[in-house]
Each structure stands twice: as C-alpha cells, then as structure tokens.
PDB file of C-alpha atoms in Angstrom:
ATOM      1  CA  UNK A   1     104.891  86.724  86.535  1.00 40.00           C
ATOM      2  CA  UNK A   2     102.701  88.792  84.237  1.00 42.00           C
ATOM      3  CA  UNK A   3      99.796  88.654  86.725  1.00 45.00           C
ATOM      4  CA  UNK A   4     101.742  90.366  89.405  1.00 37.00           C
ATOM      5  CA  UNK A   5     102.696  93.228  87.217  1.00 37.00           C
ATOM      6  CA  UNK A   6      99.258  94.824  87.047  1.00 38.00           C
ATOM      7  CA  UNK A   7      98.656  94.767  90.937  1.00 35.00           C
ATOM      8  CA  UNK A   8     102.197  96.229  91.392  1.00 31.00           C
ATOM      9  CA  UNK A   9     101.582  99.027  89.017  1.00 33.00           C
ATOM     10  CA  UNK A  10      98.151  99.710  90.608  1.00 35.00           C
ATOM     11  CA  UNK A  11      99.743  99.859  94.091  1.00 31.00           C
ATOM     12  CA  UNK A  12     102.506 102.221  92.822  1.00 31.00           C
ATOM     13  CA  UNK A  13      99.858 104.547  91.266  1.00 36.00           C
ATOM     14  CA  UNK A  14      97.837 104.452  94.519  1.00 35.00           C
ATOM     15  CA  UNK A  15     100.854 105.831  96.409  1.00 36.00           C
ATOM     16  CA  UNK A  16     102.034 108.324  93.838  1.00 38.00           C
ATOM     17  CA  UNK A  17      98.812 109.867  92.449  1.00 43.00           C
ATOM     18  CA  UNK A  18      95.954 111.446  94.346  1.00 44.00           C
ATOM     19  CA  UNK A  19      92.525 109.651  93.882  1.00 46.00           C
ATOM     20  CA  UNK A  20      90.842 112.725  92.412  1.00 51.00           C
ATOM     21  CA  UNK A  21      91.326 113.335  88.633  1.00 69.00           C
ATOM     22  CA  UNK A  22      91.358 117.022  89.328  1.00 91.00           C
ATOM     23  CA  UNK A  23      92.805 117.553  92.869  1.00 94.00           C
ATOM     24  CA  UNK A  24      92.486 121.370  92.800  1.00 94.00           C
ATOM     25  CA  UNK A  25      88.745 121.304  91.902  1.00 96.00           C
ATOM     26  CA  UNK A  26      88.190 118.622  94.574  1.00 97.00           C
ATOM     27  CA  UNK A  27      89.962 120.846  97.167  1.00 98.00           C
ATOM     28  CA  UNK A  28      87.785 123.853  96.319  1.00 98.00           C
ATOM     29  CA  UNK A  29      84.676 121.640  96.484  1.00 98.00           C
ATOM     30  CA  UNK A  30      85.802 120.478  99.979  1.00 98.00           C
ATOM     31  CA  UNK A  31      86.505 123.972 101.100  1.00 98.00           C
ATOM     32  CA  UNK A  32      83.095 125.276  99.959  1.00 98.00           C
ATOM     33  CA  UNK A  33      81.357 122.317 101.673  1.00 98.00           C
ATOM     34  CA  UNK A  34      83.281 123.235 104.902  1.00 98.00           C
ATOM     35  CA  UNK A  35      82.397 126.924 104.576  1.00 98.00           C
ATOM     36  CA  UNK A  36      78.668 126.206 103.915  1.00 98.00           C
ATOM     37  CA  UNK A  37      78.509 123.767 106.901  1.00 98.00           C
ATOM     38  CA  UNK A  38      79.390 126.850 109.063  1.00 98.00           C
ATOM     39  CA  UNK A  39      76.867 129.212 107.360  1.00 98.00           C
ATOM     40  CA  UNK A  40      79.319 130.886 105.057  1.00 98.00           C
ATOM     41  CA  UNK A  41      78.997 131.366 101.360  1.00 98.00           C
ATOM     42  CA  UNK A  42      80.750 129.172  98.873  1.00 98.00           C
ATOM     43  CA  UNK A  43      83.726 130.676  97.041  1.00 98.00           C
ATOM     44  CA  UNK A  44      83.543 131.365  93.341  1.00 98.00           C
ATOM     45  CA  UNK A  45      86.439 130.161  91.218  1.00 97.00           C
ATOM     46  CA  UNK A  46      88.355 133.108  89.642  1.00 97.00           C
ATOM     47  CA  UNK A  47      90.469 132.510  86.620  1.00 97.00           C
ATOM     48  CA  UNK A  48      92.879 135.130  87.638  1.00 97.00           C
ATOM     49  CA  UNK A  49      93.339 133.820  91.206  1.00 97.00           C
ATOM     50  CA  UNK A  50      93.743 130.344  89.729  1.00 97.00           C
ATOM     51  CA  UNK A  51      96.461 131.711  87.438  1.00 97.00           C
ATOM     52  CA  UNK A  52      98.218 133.269  90.407  1.00 96.00           C
ATOM     53  CA  UNK A  53      98.075 130.041  92.322  1.00 96.00           C
ATOM     54  CA  UNK A  54      99.273 127.928  89.409  1.00 95.00           C
ATOM     55  CA  UNK A  55     102.163 130.401  88.665  1.00 94.00           C
ATOM     56  CA  UNK A  56     103.234 130.376  92.319  1.00 94.00           C
ATOM     57  CA  UNK A  57     103.161 126.560  92.438  1.00 90.00           C
ATOM     58  CA  UNK A  58     105.264 126.332  89.236  1.00 89.00           C
ATOM     59  CA  UNK A  59     107.673 128.904  90.610  1.00 90.00           C
ATOM     60  CA  UNK A  60     108.158 127.024  93.932  1.00 90.00           C
ATOM     61  CA  UNK A  61     108.708 123.833  91.983  1.00 85.00           C
ATOM     62  CA  UNK A  62     111.349 125.157  89.581  1.00 85.00           C
ATOM     63  CA  UNK A  63     113.126 127.347  92.070  1.00 87.00           C
ATOM     64  CA  UNK A  64     113.032 124.692  94.841  1.00 85.00           C
ATOM     65  CA  UNK A  65     111.461 126.753  97.689  1.00 87.00           C
ATOM     66  CA  UNK A  66     108.292 126.625  99.728  1.00 88.00           C
ATOM     67  CA  UNK A  67     107.195 130.102 100.898  1.00 91.00           C
ATOM     68  CA  UNK A  68     104.690 132.827 100.296  1.00 93.00           C
ATOM     69  CA  UNK A  69     107.394 135.227  99.109  1.00 93.00           C
ATOM     70  CA  UNK A  70     109.504 134.112  96.143  1.00 91.00           C
ATOM     71  CA  UNK A  71     113.278 134.172  96.304  1.00 92.00           C
ATOM     72  CA  UNK A  72     113.258 137.324  94.142  1.00 92.00           C
ATOM     73  CA  UNK A  73     111.032 138.995  96.693  1.00 92.00           C
ATOM     74  CA  UNK A  74     107.512 138.829  94.990  1.00 94.00           C
ATOM     75  CA  UNK A  75     104.571 138.568  97.301  1.00 96.00           C
ATOM     76  CA  UNK A  76     100.951 137.645  96.778  1.00 96.00           C
ATOM     77  CA  UNK A  77     100.072 141.354  96.327  1.00 96.00           C
ATOM     78  CA  UNK A  78     102.727 141.539  93.530  1.00 95.00           C
ATOM     79  CA  UNK A  79     101.522 138.440  91.783  1.00 94.00           C
ATOM     80  CA  UNK A  80      97.923 139.647  91.792  1.00 97.00           C
ATOM     81  CA  UNK A  81      98.755 143.045  90.607  1.00 96.00           C
ATOM     82  CA  UNK A  82     100.787 141.748  87.745  1.00 94.00           C
ATOM     83  CA  UNK A  83      97.698 139.756  86.613  1.00 95.00           C
ATOM     84  CA  UNK A  84      95.581 142.916  86.851  1.00 96.00           C
ATOM     85  CA  UNK A  85      93.440 141.555  89.720  1.00 97.00           C
ATOM     86  CA  UNK A  86      92.088 144.407  91.819  1.00 97.00           C
ATOM     87  CA  UNK A  87      91.202 143.519  95.299  1.00 97.00           C
ATOM     88  CA  UNK A  88      90.249 144.880  98.774  1.00 97.00           C
ATOM     89  CA  UNK A  89      91.753 141.823 100.548  1.00 97.00           C
ATOM     90  CA  UNK A  90      93.691 138.768  99.521  1.00 98.00           C
ATOM     91  CA  UNK A  91      95.163 135.820 101.449  1.00 98.00           C
ATOM     92  CA  UNK A  92      97.145 132.639 100.479  1.00 98.00           C
ATOM     93  CA  UNK A  93      97.366 129.191 101.976  1.00 98.00           C
ATOM     94  CA  UNK A  94     100.062 126.830 101.044  1.00 96.00           C
ATOM     95  CA  UNK A  95     100.446 123.131 101.735  1.00 95.00           C
ATOM     96  CA  UNK A  96     103.247 120.765 100.961  1.00 91.00           C
ATOM     97  CA  UNK A  97     103.537 117.009 101.229  1.00 88.00           C
ATOM     98  CA  UNK A  98      99.884 116.154 101.518  1.00 92.00           C
ATOM     99  CA  UNK A  99      98.797 113.760  98.753  1.00 90.00           C
ATOM    100  CA  UNK A 100      94.961 114.387  98.700  1.00 95.00           C
ATOM    101  CA  UNK A 101      92.545 117.335  98.884  1.00 97.00           C
ATOM    102  CA  UNK A 102      91.138 115.767 102.141  1.00 97.00           C
ATOM    103  CA  UNK A 103      94.638 115.816 103.768  1.00 97.00           C
ATOM    104  CA  UNK A 104      95.303 119.361 102.699  1.00 97.00           C
ATOM    105  CA  UNK A 105      91.946 120.667 104.088  1.00 98.00           C
ATOM    106  CA  UNK A 106      92.422 118.833 107.407  1.00 98.00           C
ATOM    107  CA  UNK A 107      95.869 120.287 107.865  1.00 98.00           C
ATOM    108  CA  UNK A 108      94.547 123.786 107.087  1.00 98.00           C
ATOM    109  CA  UNK A 109      91.630 123.262 109.451  1.00 98.00           C
ATOM    110  CA  UNK A 110      94.134 122.330 112.163  1.00 98.00           C
ATOM    111  CA  UNK A 111      96.132 125.469 111.667  1.00 97.00           C
ATOM    112  CA  UNK A 112      94.738 128.672 113.238  1.00 98.00           C
ATOM    113  CA  UNK A 113      96.087 131.000 110.489  1.00 97.00           C
ATOM    114  CA  UNK A 114      95.127 128.823 107.604  1.00 98.00           C
ATOM    115  CA  UNK A 115      91.646 128.028 109.110  1.00 98.00           C
ATOM    116  CA  UNK A 116      91.074 131.740 109.657  1.00 98.00           C
ATOM    117  CA  UNK A 117      91.737 132.419 105.973  1.00 98.00           C
ATOM    118  CA  UNK A 118      89.401 129.581 104.923  1.00 98.00           C
ATOM    119  CA  UNK A 119      86.522 131.021 107.041  1.00 98.00           C
ATOM    120  CA  UNK A 120      86.832 134.719 106.286  1.00 98.00           C
ATOM    121  CA  UNK A 121      83.306 135.941 105.438  1.00 98.00           C
ATOM    122  CA  UNK A 122      84.664 138.725 103.277  1.00 97.00           C
ATOM    123  CA  UNK A 123      86.429 136.550 100.768  1.00 98.00           C
ATOM    124  CA  UNK A 124      84.236 135.530  97.860  1.00 98.00           C
ATOM    125  CA  UNK A 125      86.638 134.216  95.174  1.00 98.00           C
ATOM    126  CA  UNK A 126      89.348 131.693  95.122  1.00 98.00           C
ATOM    127  CA  UNK A 127      91.985 130.065  92.914  1.00 98.00           C
ATOM    128  CA  UNK A 128      93.454 126.640  93.697  1.00 97.00           C
ATOM    129  CA  UNK A 129      96.476 124.935  92.235  1.00 95.00           C
ATOM    130  CA  UNK A 130      98.059 121.481  92.762  1.00 93.00           C
ATOM    131  CA  UNK A 131     101.306 120.380  91.389  1.00 87.00           C
ATOM    132  CA  UNK A 132     103.747 117.470  91.657  1.00 82.00           C
ATOM    133  CA  UNK A 133     107.361 118.779  91.912  1.00 74.00           C
ATOM    134  CA  UNK A 134     109.278 116.256  89.878  1.00 72.00           C
ATOM    135  CA  UNK A 135     112.499 117.098  91.786  1.00 72.00           C
ATOM    136  CA  UNK A 136     110.744 116.484  95.059  1.00 66.00           C
ATOM    137  CA  UNK A 137     112.617 119.304  96.638  1.00 65.00           C
ATOM    138  CA  UNK A 138     111.819 120.849  98.919  1.00 64.00           C
ATOM    139  CA  UNK A 139     108.405 119.092  98.765  1.00 72.00           C
ATOM    140  CA  UNK A 140     106.993 116.745  96.094  1.00 80.00           C
ATOM    141  CA  UNK A 141     103.232 117.725  96.439  1.00 86.00           C
ATOM    142  CA  UNK A 142     102.450 121.431  96.323  1.00 90.00           C
ATOM    143  CA  UNK A 143      99.084 123.136  97.007  1.00 95.00           C
ATOM    144  CA  UNK A 144      98.287 126.762  96.677  1.00 96.00           C
ATOM    145  CA  UNK A 145      95.008 128.558  97.530  1.00 98.00           C
ATOM    146  CA  UNK A 146      94.476 132.249  96.867  1.00 98.00           C
ATOM    147  CA  UNK A 147      91.482 133.867  98.459  1.00 98.00           C
ATOM    148  CA  UNK A 148      90.223 137.335  97.733  1.00 98.00           C
ATOM    149  CA  UNK A 149      87.680 140.005  98.118  1.00 98.00           C
ATOM    150  CA  UNK A 150      87.631 141.595  94.671  1.00 97.00           C
ATOM    151  CA  UNK A 151      87.443 145.317  94.145  1.00 93.00           C
ATOM    152  CA  UNK A 152      84.173 145.920  92.322  1.00 77.00           C
TER     153      UNK A 152
END
C-alpha cells in the first residue's frame, strides 16, 4: 500500500501544479521568445508593472471576478497611476483556467486582441502574475500580463 502512495501523490501534483517553478517568469520568457522570433525586441521586466499584475490577480481571486475592471470600477490606468507608473501606453492580457505558461501563450496567440497586445512594437516593459485562486471561483488559475510603453 505504501508504494502506491508516492505515485498517486506525484500524479495529483502533476494535475494541480504547473511544471515551472516560477510560472510568471516562464511566461515572460516565452513571450519574449515569441516576440524575438518575429523581429521584435524582448520586453523588460518592470517591478511596478509586476506589482500591478500581482495586485490585480489577488483582487480577482479575493473578490471572485475575472475582468479588466474591478467591481469597484478601477481600471488598468487607475492601478498604474496608483503605483506611480507614468506611461504613454498600457495594455493588459488576462487568462484563466490555463495551467501552464505554454497554454496561456497559445491561447493569447489565438486571440486577435491578446496577440495584438503581445506584438505591439511600442511596448517595452511588462509585468506578469500567476496565482491559484484557492476558492476556484470564478477560475482556479489566474494569469495577468501588463504591457507598457513608459513615459521617459
């Protein structure tokens, strides 16, 4: 009986935890590889954009919603301004339900609006967040990508 426990636990982990130890970093690596394969520059990780993405993921998980605008009406612009991030342009991609960075990128590439955001030459910075919503409502796996052209 004891020999069966380890394989069962391993199987459960396989279906509940993405393979990457840091899924957000892996997703940014994949996005940069995709951009570079099309002649675009790689995105630089921004601590403020990452903080905005993480905060939005946490807010969606705790308030049980999945949207660009929070239930209290805050938009990406509001979230970035609250962090003191000055920008010419900003965009946000959300994904929910995908378990791996590969699945997220493929779904965004298959969506015209999301793919347009990924391939905008003017954006140079990004922040990525991944979280597991313990309640599983409305979605268990949450991914947020914030892209921006900073004001210099």
